[in-house]
mmCIF file with all atom_site columns, C-alpha atoms in Angstrom:
data_model
loop_
_atom_site.group_PDB
_atom_site.id
_atom_site.type_symbol
_atom_site.label_atom_id
_atom_site.label_alt_id
_atom_site.label_comp_id
_atom_site.label_asym_id
_atom_site.label_entity_id
_atom_site.label_seq_id
_atom_site.pdbx_PDB_ins_code
_atom_site.Cartn_x
_atom_site.Cartn_y
_atom_site.Cartn_z
_atom_site.occupancy
_atom_site.B_iso_or_equiv
_atom_site.pdbx_formal_charge
_atom_site.auth_seq_id
_atom_site.auth_comp_id
_atom_site.auth_asym_id
_atom_site.auth_atom_id
_atom_site.pdbx_PDB_model_num
ATOM 1   C CA . GLU A 1 1   ? 0.000   0.000  0.000  1.00 0.00 ? 1135 GLU A CA 1
ATOM 2   C CA . ALA A 1 2   ? 1.448   3.339  -1.019 1.00 0.00 ? 1136 ALA A CA 1
ATOM 3   C CA . GLY A 1 3   ? 2.031   5.860  1.726  1.00 0.00 ? 1137 GLY A CA 1
ATOM 4   C CA . VAL A 1 4   ? 1.352   9.569  1.691  1.00 0.00 ? 1138 VAL A CA 1
ATOM 5   C CA . THR A 1 5   ? 3.146   11.155 -1.248 1.00 0.00 ? 1139 THR A CA 1
ATOM 6   C CA . GLN A 1 6   ? 4.104   14.798 -1.603 1.00 0.00 ? 1140 GLN A CA 1
ATOM 7   C CA . SER A 1 7   ? 5.482   16.818 -4.474 1.00 0.00 ? 1141 SER A CA 1
ATOM 8   C CA . PRO A 1 8   ? 7.704   18.553 -5.203 1.00 0.00 ? 1142 PRO A CA 1
ATOM 9   C CA . THR A 1 9   ? 10.410  17.444 -2.794 1.00 0.00 ? 1143 THR A CA 1
ATOM 10  C CA . HIS A 1 10  ? 12.153  20.788 -3.025 1.00 0.00 ? 1144 HIS A CA 1
ATOM 11  C CA . LEU A 1 11  ? 10.949  24.124 -4.329 1.00 0.00 ? 1145 LEU A CA 1
ATOM 12  C CA . ILE A 1 12  ? 12.823  27.403 -4.599 1.00 0.00 ? 1146 ILE A CA 1
ATOM 13  C CA . LYS A 1 13  ? 10.904  30.625 -5.090 1.00 0.00 ? 1147 LYS A CA 1
ATOM 14  C CA . THR A 1 14  ? 11.538  34.321 -4.704 1.00 0.00 ? 1148 THR A CA 1
ATOM 15  C CA . ARG A 1 15  ? 9.679   36.766 -2.501 1.00 0.00 ? 1149 ARG A CA 1
ATOM 16  C CA . GLY A 1 16  ? 6.257   37.691 -3.842 1.00 0.00 ? 1150 GLY A CA 1
ATOM 17  C CA . GLN A 1 17  ? 5.846   34.570 -5.962 1.00 0.00 ? 1151 GLN A CA 1
ATOM 18  C CA . GLN A 1 18  ? 3.307   31.815 -5.408 1.00 0.00 ? 1152 GLN A CA 1
ATOM 19  C CA . ALA A 1 19  ? 4.041   28.225 -4.415 1.00 0.00 ? 1153 ALA A CA 1
ATOM 20  C CA . THR A 1 20  ? 1.838   25.164 -4.910 1.00 0.00 ? 1154 THR A CA 1
ATOM 21  C CA . LEU A 1 21  ? 2.468   21.957 -3.007 1.00 0.00 ? 1155 LEU A CA 1
ATOM 22  C CA . ARG A 1 22  ? 0.653   18.692 -3.613 1.00 0.00 ? 1156 ARG A CA 1
ATOM 23  C CA . CYS A 1 23  ? -0.279  15.716 -1.489 1.00 0.00 ? 1157 CYS A CA 1
ATOM 24  C CA . SER A 1 24  ? -1.835  12.326 -2.165 1.00 0.00 ? 1158 SER A CA 1
ATOM 25  C CA . PRO A 1 25  ? -3.199  10.563 0.913  1.00 0.00 ? 1159 PRO A CA 1
ATOM 26  C CA . ILE A 1 26  ? -3.159  6.860  1.592  1.00 0.00 ? 1160 ILE A CA 1
ATOM 27  C CA . SER A 1 27  ? -5.875  5.091  -0.361 1.00 0.00 ? 1161 SER A CA 1
ATOM 28  C CA . GLY A 1 28  ? -9.107  5.090  1.649  1.00 0.00 ? 1162 GLY A CA 1
ATOM 29  C CA . HIS A 1 29  ? -8.150  8.078  3.777  1.00 0.00 ? 1163 HIS A CA 1
ATOM 30  C CA . THR A 1 30  ? -10.504 11.031 3.473  1.00 0.00 ? 1164 THR A CA 1
ATOM 31  C CA . SER A 1 31  ? -8.806  13.533 5.793  1.00 0.00 ? 1165 SER A CA 1
ATOM 32  C CA . VAL A 1 32  ? -5.726  15.532 4.886  1.00 0.00 ? 1166 VAL A CA 1
ATOM 33  C CA . TYR A 1 33  ? -3.790  17.769 7.275  1.00 0.00 ? 1167 TYR A CA 1
ATOM 34  C CA . TRP A 1 34  ? -1.067  20.276 6.434  1.00 0.00 ? 1168 TRP A CA 1
ATOM 35  C CA . TYR A 1 35  ? 1.655   21.308 8.883  1.00 0.00 ? 1169 TYR A CA 1
ATOM 36  C CA . GLN A 1 36  ? 4.483   23.810 8.623  1.00 0.00 ? 1170 GLN A CA 1
ATOM 37  C CA . GLN A 1 37  ? 7.837   22.963 10.189 1.00 0.00 ? 1171 GLN A CA 1
ATOM 38  C CA . ALA A 1 38  ? 9.967   26.071 10.209 1.00 0.00 ? 1172 ALA A CA 1
ATOM 39  C CA . LEU A 1 39  ? 13.419  26.031 11.738 1.00 0.00 ? 1173 LEU A CA 1
ATOM 40  C CA . GLY A 1 40  ? 13.206  26.296 15.499 1.00 0.00 ? 1174 GLY A CA 1
ATOM 41  C CA . LEU A 1 41  ? 9.402   26.533 15.574 1.00 0.00 ? 1175 LEU A CA 1
ATOM 42  C CA . GLY A 1 42  ? 8.315   22.916 15.753 1.00 0.00 ? 1176 GLY A CA 1
ATOM 43  C CA . LEU A 1 43  ? 5.257   21.679 13.909 1.00 0.00 ? 1177 LEU A CA 1
ATOM 44  C CA . GLN A 1 44  ? 2.499   24.227 13.340 1.00 0.00 ? 1178 GLN A CA 1
ATOM 45  C CA . PHE A 1 45  ? -0.991  23.134 12.211 1.00 0.00 ? 1179 PHE A CA 1
ATOM 46  C CA . LEU A 1 46  ? -1.985  24.831 8.960  1.00 0.00 ? 1180 LEU A CA 1
ATOM 47  C CA . LEU A 1 47  ? -5.123  23.324 7.449  1.00 0.00 ? 1181 LEU A CA 1
ATOM 48  C CA . TRP A 1 48  ? -7.454  20.349 7.673  1.00 0.00 ? 1182 TRP A CA 1
ATOM 49  C CA . TYR A 1 49  ? -9.509  19.044 4.756  1.00 0.00 ? 1183 TYR A CA 1
ATOM 50  C CA . ASP A 1 50  ? -12.089 16.322 4.987  1.00 0.00 ? 1184 ASP A CA 1
ATOM 51  C CA . GLU A 1 51  ? -14.479 15.080 2.320  1.00 0.00 ? 1185 GLU A CA 1
ATOM 52  C CA . GLY A 1 52  ? -13.517 17.945 0.036  1.00 0.00 ? 1186 GLY A CA 1
ATOM 53  C CA . GLU A 1 53  ? -14.176 20.715 2.537  1.00 0.00 ? 1187 GLU A CA 1
ATOM 54  C CA . GLU A 1 54  ? -11.864 22.909 4.591  1.00 0.00 ? 1188 GLU A CA 1
ATOM 55  C CA . ARG A 1 55  ? -12.765 21.997 8.170  1.00 0.00 ? 1189 ARG A CA 1
ATOM 56  C CA . ASN A 1 56  ? -10.255 24.019 10.163 1.00 0.00 ? 1190 ASN A CA 1
ATOM 57  C CA . ARG A 1 57  ? -7.251  26.266 9.761  1.00 0.00 ? 1191 ARG A CA 1
ATOM 58  C CA . GLY A 1 58  ? -4.474  27.233 12.108 1.00 0.00 ? 1192 GLY A CA 1
ATOM 59  C CA . ASN A 1 59  ? -3.201  30.680 12.952 1.00 0.00 ? 1193 ASN A CA 1
ATOM 60  C CA . PHE A 1 60  ? -1.887  31.549 9.484  1.00 0.00 ? 1194 PHE A CA 1
ATOM 61  C CA . PRO A 1 61  ? -2.762  34.458 7.180  1.00 0.00 ? 1195 PRO A CA 1
ATOM 62  C CA . PRO A 1 62  ? -5.240  34.007 4.311  1.00 0.00 ? 1196 PRO A CA 1
ATOM 63  C CA . ARG A 1 63  ? -2.437  33.848 1.745  1.00 0.00 ? 1197 ARG A CA 1
ATOM 64  C CA . PHE A 1 64  ? -2.091  30.233 2.898  1.00 0.00 ? 1198 PHE A CA 1
ATOM 65  C CA . SER A 1 65  ? -4.918  28.366 1.231  1.00 0.00 ? 1199 SER A CA 1
ATOM 66  C CA . GLY A 1 66  ? -5.644  25.061 -0.402 1.00 0.00 ? 1200 GLY A CA 1
ATOM 67  C CA . ARG A 1 67  ? -8.220  22.617 -1.535 1.00 0.00 ? 1201 ARG A CA 1
ATOM 68  C CA . GLN A 1 68  ? -9.081  18.959 -1.561 1.00 0.00 ? 1202 GLN A CA 1
ATOM 69  C CA . PHE A 1 69  ? -10.088 17.217 -4.754 1.00 0.00 ? 1203 PHE A CA 1
ATOM 70  C CA . PRO A 1 70  ? -12.766 14.534 -5.246 1.00 0.00 ? 1204 PRO A CA 1
ATOM 71  C CA . ASN A 1 71  ? -10.063 11.839 -5.108 1.00 0.00 ? 1205 ASN A CA 1
ATOM 72  C CA . TYR A 1 72  ? -9.035  13.265 -1.676 1.00 0.00 ? 1206 TYR A CA 1
ATOM 73  C CA . SER A 1 73  ? -5.684  14.551 -2.883 1.00 0.00 ? 1207 SER A CA 1
ATOM 74  C CA . SER A 1 74  ? -4.900  18.063 -1.779 1.00 0.00 ? 1208 SER A CA 1
ATOM 75  C CA . GLU A 1 75  ? -2.868  21.067 -2.705 1.00 0.00 ? 1209 GLU A CA 1
ATOM 76  C CA . LEU A 1 76  ? -1.523  23.874 -0.560 1.00 0.00 ? 1210 LEU A CA 1
ATOM 77  C CA . ASN A 1 77  ? -1.063  27.303 -2.098 1.00 0.00 ? 1211 ASN A CA 1
ATOM 78  C CA . VAL A 1 78  ? 1.062   30.015 -0.574 1.00 0.00 ? 1212 VAL A CA 1
ATOM 79  C CA . ASN A 1 79  ? 0.650   33.419 -2.222 1.00 0.00 ? 1213 ASN A CA 1
ATOM 80  C CA . ALA A 1 80  ? 2.845   36.501 -1.941 1.00 0.00 ? 1214 ALA A CA 1
ATOM 81  C CA . LEU A 1 81  ? 5.728   34.478 -0.528 1.00 0.00 ? 1215 LEU A CA 1
ATOM 82  C CA . GLU A 1 82  ? 7.753   35.943 2.300  1.00 0.00 ? 1216 GLU A CA 1
ATOM 83  C CA . LEU A 1 83  ? 11.197  34.904 3.501  1.00 0.00 ? 1217 LEU A CA 1
ATOM 84  C CA . GLU A 1 84  ? 9.730   33.437 6.699  1.00 0.00 ? 1218 GLU A CA 1
ATOM 85  C CA . ASP A 1 85  ? 7.623   31.005 4.653  1.00 0.00 ? 1219 ASP A CA 1
ATOM 86  C CA . SER A 1 86  ? 10.786  28.974 4.107  1.00 0.00 ? 1220 SER A CA 1
ATOM 87  C CA . ALA A 1 87  ? 10.033  25.682 5.835  1.00 0.00 ? 1221 ALA A CA 1
ATOM 88  C CA . LEU A 1 88  ? 9.312   22.004 5.452  1.00 0.00 ? 1222 LEU A CA 1
ATOM 89  C CA . TYR A 1 89  ? 5.614   21.515 4.670  1.00 0.00 ? 1223 TYR A CA 1
ATOM 90  C CA . LEU A 1 90  ? 4.279   18.190 5.835  1.00 0.00 ? 1224 LEU A CA 1
ATOM 91  C CA . CYS A 1 91  ? 1.082   16.556 4.686  1.00 0.00 ? 1225 CYS A CA 1
ATOM 92  C CA . ALA A 1 92  ? -0.609  13.845 6.715  1.00 0.00 ? 1226 ALA A CA 1
ATOM 93  C CA . SER A 1 93  ? -3.697  11.731 6.207  1.00 0.00 ? 1227 SER A CA 1
ATOM 94  C CA . SER A 1 94  ? -6.019  9.725  8.382  1.00 0.00 ? 1228 SER A CA 1
ATOM 95  C CA . ARG A 1 95  ? -8.886  7.411  7.619  1.00 0.00 ? 1229 ARG A CA 1
ATOM 96  C CA . PHE A 1 96  ? -11.384 9.749  9.182  1.00 0.00 ? 1230 PHE A CA 1
ATOM 97  C CA . GLY A 1 97  ? -11.319 13.231 10.552 1.00 0.00 ? 1231 GLY A CA 1
ATOM 98  C CA . GLY A 1 98  ? -13.542 14.613 13.241 1.00 0.00 ? 1232 GLY A CA 1
ATOM 99  C CA . THR A 1 99  ? -13.754 12.188 16.132 1.00 0.00 ? 1233 THR A CA 1
ATOM 100 C CA . ASP A 1 100 ? -10.964 9.918  14.903 1.00 0.00 ? 1234 ASP A CA 1
ATOM 101 C CA . THR A 1 101 ? -8.214  9.569  17.524 1.00 0.00 ? 1235 THR A CA 1
ATOM 102 C CA . GLY A 1 102 ? -5.920  7.343  15.494 1.00 0.00 ? 1236 GLY A CA 1
ATOM 103 C CA . GLU A 1 103 ? -2.507  8.240  14.199 1.00 0.00 ? 1237 GLU A CA 1
ATOM 104 C CA . LEU A 1 104 ? -1.769  10.505 11.293 1.00 0.00 ? 1238 LEU A CA 1
ATOM 105 C CA . PHE A 1 105 ? 0.370   9.150  8.472  1.00 0.00 ? 1239 PHE A CA 1
ATOM 106 C CA . PHE A 1 106 ? 2.912   11.633 7.179  1.00 0.00 ? 1240 PHE A CA 1
ATOM 107 C CA . GLY A 1 107 ? 4.590   12.172 3.842  1.00 0.00 ? 1241 GLY A CA 1
ATOM 108 C CA . GLU A 1 108 ? 8.255   13.023 3.412  1.00 0.00 ? 1242 GLU A CA 1
ATOM 109 C CA . GLY A 1 109 ? 7.501   16.708 3.085  1.00 0.00 ? 1243 GLY A CA 1
ATOM 110 C CA . SER A 1 110 ? 8.116   19.487 0.588  1.00 0.00 ? 1244 SER A CA 1
ATOM 111 C CA . ARG A 1 111 ? 10.928  21.869 1.432  1.00 0.00 ? 1245 ARG A CA 1
ATOM 112 C CA . LEU A 1 112 ? 10.141  25.398 0.318  1.00 0.00 ? 1246 LEU A CA 1
ATOM 113 C CA . THR A 1 113 ? 12.955  27.923 0.164  1.00 0.00 ? 1247 THR A CA 1
ATOM 114 C CA . VAL A 1 114 ? 12.096  31.568 -0.406 1.00 0.00 ? 1248 VAL A CA 1
ATOM 115 C CA . LEU A 1 115 ? 14.939  33.797 -1.590 1.00 0.00 ? 1249 LEU A CA 1
ATOM 116 C CA . GLY B 2 1   ? -6.510  24.328 24.799 1.00 0.00 ? 1120 GLY B CA 1
ATOM 117 C CA . ASP B 2 2   ? -4.708  21.022 24.553 1.00 0.00 ? 1121 ASP B CA 1
ATOM 118 C CA . SER B 2 3   ? -0.922  21.102 24.829 1.00 0.00 ? 1122 SER B CA 1
ATOM 119 C CA . VAL B 2 4   ? 2.149   18.881 25.023 1.00 0.00 ? 1123 VAL B CA 1
ATOM 120 C CA . THR B 2 5   ? 5.363   19.700 26.870 1.00 0.00 ? 1124 THR B CA 1
ATOM 121 C CA . GLN B 2 6   ? 8.589   17.816 26.289 1.00 0.00 ? 1125 GLN B CA 1
ATOM 122 C CA . MET B 2 7   ? 12.265  18.389 26.998 1.00 0.00 ? 1126 MET B CA 1
ATOM 123 C CA . GLU B 2 8   ? 13.786  20.110 23.984 1.00 0.00 ? 1127 GLU B CA 1
ATOM 124 C CA . GLY B 2 9   ? 17.425  19.139 24.171 1.00 0.00 ? 1128 GLY B CA 1
ATOM 125 C CA . PRO B 2 10  ? 19.622  18.535 22.418 1.00 0.00 ? 1129 PRO B CA 1
ATOM 126 C CA . VAL B 2 11  ? 20.081  15.393 24.466 1.00 0.00 ? 1130 VAL B CA 1
ATOM 127 C CA . THR B 2 12  ? 23.500  13.825 23.929 1.00 0.00 ? 1131 THR B CA 1
ATOM 128 C CA . LEU B 2 13  ? 24.174  10.271 25.081 1.00 0.00 ? 1132 LEU B CA 1
ATOM 129 C CA . SER B 2 14  ? 26.787  7.634  24.518 1.00 0.00 ? 1133 SER B CA 1
ATOM 130 C CA . GLU B 2 15  ? 25.914  4.433  22.699 1.00 0.00 ? 1134 GLU B CA 1
ATOM 131 C CA . GLU B 2 16  ? 24.293  1.793  24.962 1.00 0.00 ? 1135 GLU B CA 1
ATOM 132 C CA . ALA B 2 17  ? 23.150  4.428  27.483 1.00 0.00 ? 1136 ALA B CA 1
ATOM 133 C CA . PHE B 2 18  ? 19.623  4.441  28.930 1.00 0.00 ? 1137 PHE B CA 1
ATOM 134 C CA . LEU B 2 19  ? 17.262  6.984  27.396 1.00 0.00 ? 1138 LEU B CA 1
ATOM 135 C CA . THR B 2 20  ? 14.353  8.856  28.914 1.00 0.00 ? 1139 THR B CA 1
ATOM 136 C CA . ILE B 2 21  ? 12.586  11.720 27.155 1.00 0.00 ? 1140 ILE B CA 1
ATOM 137 C CA . ASN B 2 22  ? 9.908   13.278 29.323 1.00 0.00 ? 1141 ASN B CA 1
ATOM 138 C CA . CYS B 2 23  ? 6.508   14.224 27.937 1.00 0.00 ? 1142 CYS B CA 1
ATOM 139 C CA . THR B 2 24  ? 3.516   15.640 29.781 1.00 0.00 ? 1143 THR B CA 1
ATOM 140 C CA . TYR B 2 25  ? 0.215   16.776 28.368 1.00 0.00 ? 1144 TYR B CA 1
ATOM 141 C CA . THR B 2 26  ? -2.799  18.925 29.114 1.00 0.00 ? 1145 THR B CA 1
ATOM 142 C CA . ALA B 2 27  ? -6.127  17.916 27.636 1.00 0.00 ? 1146 ALA B CA 1
ATOM 143 C CA . THR B 2 28  ? -9.788  18.333 28.482 1.00 0.00 ? 1147 THR B CA 1
ATOM 144 C CA . GLY B 2 29  ? -10.580 14.669 27.956 1.00 0.00 ? 1148 GLY B CA 1
ATOM 145 C CA . TYR B 2 30  ? -8.768  11.400 27.320 1.00 0.00 ? 1149 TYR B CA 1
ATOM 146 C CA . PRO B 2 31  ? -6.574  11.705 24.268 1.00 0.00 ? 1150 PRO B CA 1
ATOM 147 C CA . SER B 2 32  ? -4.639  9.139  22.314 1.00 0.00 ? 1151 SER B CA 1
ATOM 148 C CA . LEU B 2 33  ? -0.893  9.642  22.782 1.00 0.00 ? 1152 LEU B CA 1
ATOM 149 C CA . PHE B 2 34  ? 1.893   9.170  20.263 1.00 0.00 ? 1153 PHE B CA 1
ATOM 150 C CA . TRP B 2 35  ? 5.624   9.357  19.789 1.00 0.00 ? 1154 TRP B CA 1
ATOM 151 C CA . TYR B 2 36  ? 6.811   10.243 16.298 1.00 0.00 ? 1155 TYR B CA 1
ATOM 152 C CA . VAL B 2 37  ? 10.416  10.210 15.095 1.00 0.00 ? 1156 VAL B CA 1
ATOM 153 C CA . GLN B 2 38  ? 11.980  12.370 12.379 1.00 0.00 ? 1157 GLN B CA 1
ATOM 154 C CA . TYR B 2 39  ? 15.307  11.263 10.949 1.00 0.00 ? 1158 TYR B CA 1
ATOM 155 C CA . PRO B 2 40  ? 17.452  13.900 9.216  1.00 0.00 ? 1159 PRO B CA 1
ATOM 156 C CA . GLY B 2 41  ? 15.904  15.096 5.969  1.00 0.00 ? 1160 GLY B CA 1
ATOM 157 C CA . GLU B 2 42  ? 12.807  12.933 6.331  1.00 0.00 ? 1161 GLU B CA 1
ATOM 158 C CA . GLY B 2 43  ? 9.162   13.224 7.311  1.00 0.00 ? 1162 GLY B CA 1
ATOM 159 C CA . LEU B 2 44  ? 7.608   11.952 10.534 1.00 0.00 ? 1163 LEU B CA 1
ATOM 160 C CA . GLN B 2 45  ? 7.240   8.267  11.288 1.00 0.00 ? 1164 GLN B CA 1
ATOM 161 C CA . LEU B 2 46  ? 5.022   6.855  14.000 1.00 0.00 ? 1165 LEU B CA 1
ATOM 162 C CA . LEU B 2 47  ? 7.216   5.221  16.633 1.00 0.00 ? 1166 LEU B CA 1
ATOM 163 C CA . LEU B 2 48  ? 4.573   4.048  19.100 1.00 0.00 ? 1167 LEU B CA 1
ATOM 164 C CA . LYS B 2 49  ? 1.158   4.913  20.461 1.00 0.00 ? 1168 LYS B CA 1
ATOM 165 C CA . ALA B 2 50  ? -1.239  4.324  23.360 1.00 0.00 ? 1169 ALA B CA 1
ATOM 166 C CA . THR B 2 51  ? -4.959  4.954  23.278 1.00 0.00 ? 1170 THR B CA 1
ATOM 167 C CA . LYS B 2 52  ? -6.035  4.625  26.914 1.00 0.00 ? 1171 LYS B CA 1
ATOM 168 C CA . ALA B 2 53  ? -4.736  4.884  30.451 1.00 0.00 ? 1172 ALA B CA 1
ATOM 169 C CA . ASP B 2 54  ? -2.111  2.290  31.483 1.00 0.00 ? 1173 ASP B CA 1
ATOM 170 C CA . ASP B 2 55  ? -1.570  1.176  27.874 1.00 0.00 ? 1174 ASP B CA 1
ATOM 171 C CA . LYS B 2 56  ? 2.084   0.619  27.000 1.00 0.00 ? 1175 LYS B CA 1
ATOM 172 C CA . GLY B 2 57  ? 3.220   1.329  23.479 1.00 0.00 ? 1176 GLY B CA 1
ATOM 173 C CA . SER B 2 58  ? 6.418   -0.301 22.258 1.00 0.00 ? 1177 SER B CA 1
ATOM 174 C CA . ASN B 2 59  ? 8.453   -0.520 19.068 1.00 0.00 ? 1178 ASN B CA 1
ATOM 175 C CA . LYS B 2 60  ? 12.126  -0.971 18.124 1.00 0.00 ? 1179 LYS B CA 1
ATOM 176 C CA . GLY B 2 61  ? 13.113  -1.240 21.805 1.00 0.00 ? 1180 GLY B CA 1
ATOM 177 C CA . PHE B 2 62  ? 11.340  2.010  22.740 1.00 0.00 ? 1181 PHE B CA 1
ATOM 178 C CA . GLU B 2 63  ? 8.527   2.023  25.291 1.00 0.00 ? 1182 GLU B CA 1
ATOM 179 C CA . ALA B 2 64  ? 6.106   4.546  26.735 1.00 0.00 ? 1183 ALA B CA 1
ATOM 180 C CA . THR B 2 65  ? 3.246   4.099  29.209 1.00 0.00 ? 1184 THR B CA 1
ATOM 181 C CA . TYR B 2 66  ? 0.090   6.253  29.246 1.00 0.00 ? 1185 TYR B CA 1
ATOM 182 C CA . ARG B 2 67  ? -0.127  7.595  32.812 1.00 0.00 ? 1186 ARG B CA 1
ATOM 183 C CA . LYS B 2 68  ? -3.415  9.376  33.369 1.00 0.00 ? 1187 LYS B CA 1
ATOM 184 C CA . GLU B 2 69  ? -2.700  10.249 37.000 1.00 0.00 ? 1188 GLU B CA 1
ATOM 185 C CA . THR B 2 70  ? 0.466   12.165 36.070 1.00 0.00 ? 1189 THR B CA 1
ATOM 186 C CA . THR B 2 71  ? -0.687  13.106 32.516 1.00 0.00 ? 1190 THR B CA 1
ATOM 187 C CA . SER B 2 72  ? 2.588   11.760 31.180 1.00 0.00 ? 1191 SER B CA 1
ATOM 188 C CA . PHE B 2 73  ? 3.879   9.600  28.323 1.00 0.00 ? 1192 PHE B CA 1
ATOM 189 C CA . HIS B 2 74  ? 7.643   9.363  28.828 1.00 0.00 ? 1193 HIS B CA 1
ATOM 190 C CA . LEU B 2 75  ? 9.724   7.641  26.152 1.00 0.00 ? 1194 LEU B CA 1
ATOM 191 C CA . GLU B 2 76  ? 12.350  5.119  27.289 1.00 0.00 ? 1195 GLU B CA 1
ATOM 192 C CA . LYS B 2 77  ? 14.909  2.829  25.714 1.00 0.00 ? 1196 LYS B CA 1
ATOM 193 C CA . GLY B 2 78  ? 17.289  0.605  27.585 1.00 0.00 ? 1197 GLY B CA 1
ATOM 194 C CA . SER B 2 79  ? 20.280  0.808  25.246 1.00 0.00 ? 1198 SER B CA 1
ATOM 195 C CA . VAL B 2 80  ? 20.453  3.442  22.518 1.00 0.00 ? 1199 VAL B CA 1
ATOM 196 C CA . GLN B 2 81  ? 22.330  3.139  19.244 1.00 0.00 ? 1200 GLN B CA 1
ATOM 197 C CA . VAL B 2 82  ? 23.902  5.721  16.960 1.00 0.00 ? 1201 VAL B CA 1
ATOM 198 C CA . SER B 2 83  ? 21.074  5.025  14.503 1.00 0.00 ? 1202 SER B CA 1
ATOM 199 C CA . ASP B 2 84  ? 18.564  6.338  17.081 1.00 0.00 ? 1203 ASP B CA 1
ATOM 200 C CA . SER B 2 85  ? 19.886  9.868  16.526 1.00 0.00 ? 1204 SER B CA 1
ATOM 201 C CA . ALA B 2 86  ? 16.838  11.854 15.402 1.00 0.00 ? 1205 ALA B CA 1
ATOM 202 C CA . VAL B 2 87  ? 14.213  14.329 16.581 1.00 0.00 ? 1206 VAL B CA 1
ATOM 203 C CA . TYR B 2 88  ? 11.445  12.812 18.693 1.00 0.00 ? 1207 TYR B CA 1
ATOM 204 C CA . PHE B 2 89  ? 7.996   14.391 18.950 1.00 0.00 ? 1208 PHE B CA 1
ATOM 205 C CA . CYS B 2 90  ? 5.394   13.624 21.581 1.00 0.00 ? 1209 CYS B CA 1
ATOM 206 C CA . ALA B 2 91  ? 1.835   14.261 20.412 1.00 0.00 ? 1210 ALA B CA 1
ATOM 207 C CA . LEU B 2 92  ? -1.795  13.855 21.413 1.00 0.00 ? 1211 LEU B CA 1
ATOM 208 C CA . ARG B 2 93  ? -5.027  13.608 19.492 1.00 0.00 ? 1212 ARG B CA 1
ATOM 209 C CA . MET B 2 94  ? -8.421  14.351 20.967 1.00 0.00 ? 1213 MET B CA 1
ATOM 210 C CA . GLY B 2 95  ? -10.388 13.721 17.815 1.00 0.00 ? 1214 GLY B CA 1
ATOM 211 C CA . GLY B 2 96  ? -11.001 17.408 17.233 1.00 0.00 ? 1215 GLY B CA 1
ATOM 212 C CA . ALA B 2 97  ? -10.294 19.743 14.387 1.00 0.00 ? 1216 ALA B CA 1
ATOM 213 C CA . ASP B 2 98  ? -6.540  20.166 14.788 1.00 0.00 ? 1217 ASP B CA 1
ATOM 214 C CA . GLY B 2 99  ? -5.385  16.631 14.107 1.00 0.00 ? 1218 GLY B CA 1
ATOM 215 C CA . LEU B 2 100 ? -2.337  16.101 16.279 1.00 0.00 ? 1219 LEU B CA 1
ATOM 216 C CA . THR B 2 101 ? -1.065  18.512 18.911 1.00 0.00 ? 1220 THR B CA 1
ATOM 217 C CA . PHE B 2 102 ? 2.728   18.246 19.055 1.00 0.00 ? 1221 PHE B CA 1
ATOM 218 C CA . GLY B 2 103 ? 5.409   19.031 21.568 1.00 0.00 ? 1222 GLY B CA 1
ATOM 219 C CA . LYS B 2 104 ? 8.348   21.078 20.311 1.00 0.00 ? 1223 LYS B CA 1
ATOM 220 C CA . GLY B 2 105 ? 10.498  18.006 19.668 1.00 0.00 ? 1224 GLY B CA 1
ATOM 221 C CA . THR B 2 106 ? 13.613  16.626 21.341 1.00 0.00 ? 1225 THR B CA 1
ATOM 222 C CA . HIS B 2 107 ? 16.807  16.383 19.343 1.00 0.00 ? 1226 HIS B CA 1
ATOM 223 C CA . LEU B 2 108 ? 18.626  13.211 20.379 1.00 0.00 ? 1227 LEU B CA 1
ATOM 224 C CA . ILE B 2 109 ? 22.304  12.742 19.525 1.00 0.00 ? 1228 ILE B CA 1
ATOM 225 C CA . ILE B 2 110 ? 23.957  9.386  20.189 1.00 0.00 ? 1229 ILE B CA 1
ATOM 226 C CA . GLN B 2 111 ? 27.748  9.324  20.139 1.00 0.00 ? 1230 GLN B CA 1
ATOM 227 C CA . PRO B 2 112 ? 29.701  6.125  19.426 1.00 0.00 ? 1231 PRO B CA 1
#
């Protein structure tokens, strides 16, 4: 069974540009979570998608957005990039969202560098 | 809100030493508890988990016991190896809208 896959592995952008990151969850998983791991800041919750809808977002500005497609894959868009957006972006999936208390399964991450 | 507190390190040990990484949590109910490990340049892998009080999770020689009375989930290993060098994250999940709530991570360095 394939795990969570993310693309691209690395992405280099300049300030003001837009970045798009993609995630495919494990087959059968309907919930996708996005986390930002910036240097020295730990793992910060960004967004949660379930059944095609945005269910929750963390304390990030609106220029962080995304969507979930009918096949449950997801993309994260970051507009008007700033230097501090440089981070590892991790996608995770779980079989259910909401009341599920099981583990999240993580991809290898997409490393975004903003110059 | 829910939170996880863990020692941040770096923690430096010699090979074959005993390891303890402390983790305590605050939650309004009874969460599931997890330890994830992140090797250099990689994503997070689930190391072990426990879903109710007094459960013991174990994997690859690591153990942690869900202690409701002390709201703790300390990670232990009897004899560490150089290959255990990584960042370890304690986390909880209440089944709410945030997925996992993570501690800040503990950087473990094992010297030969």
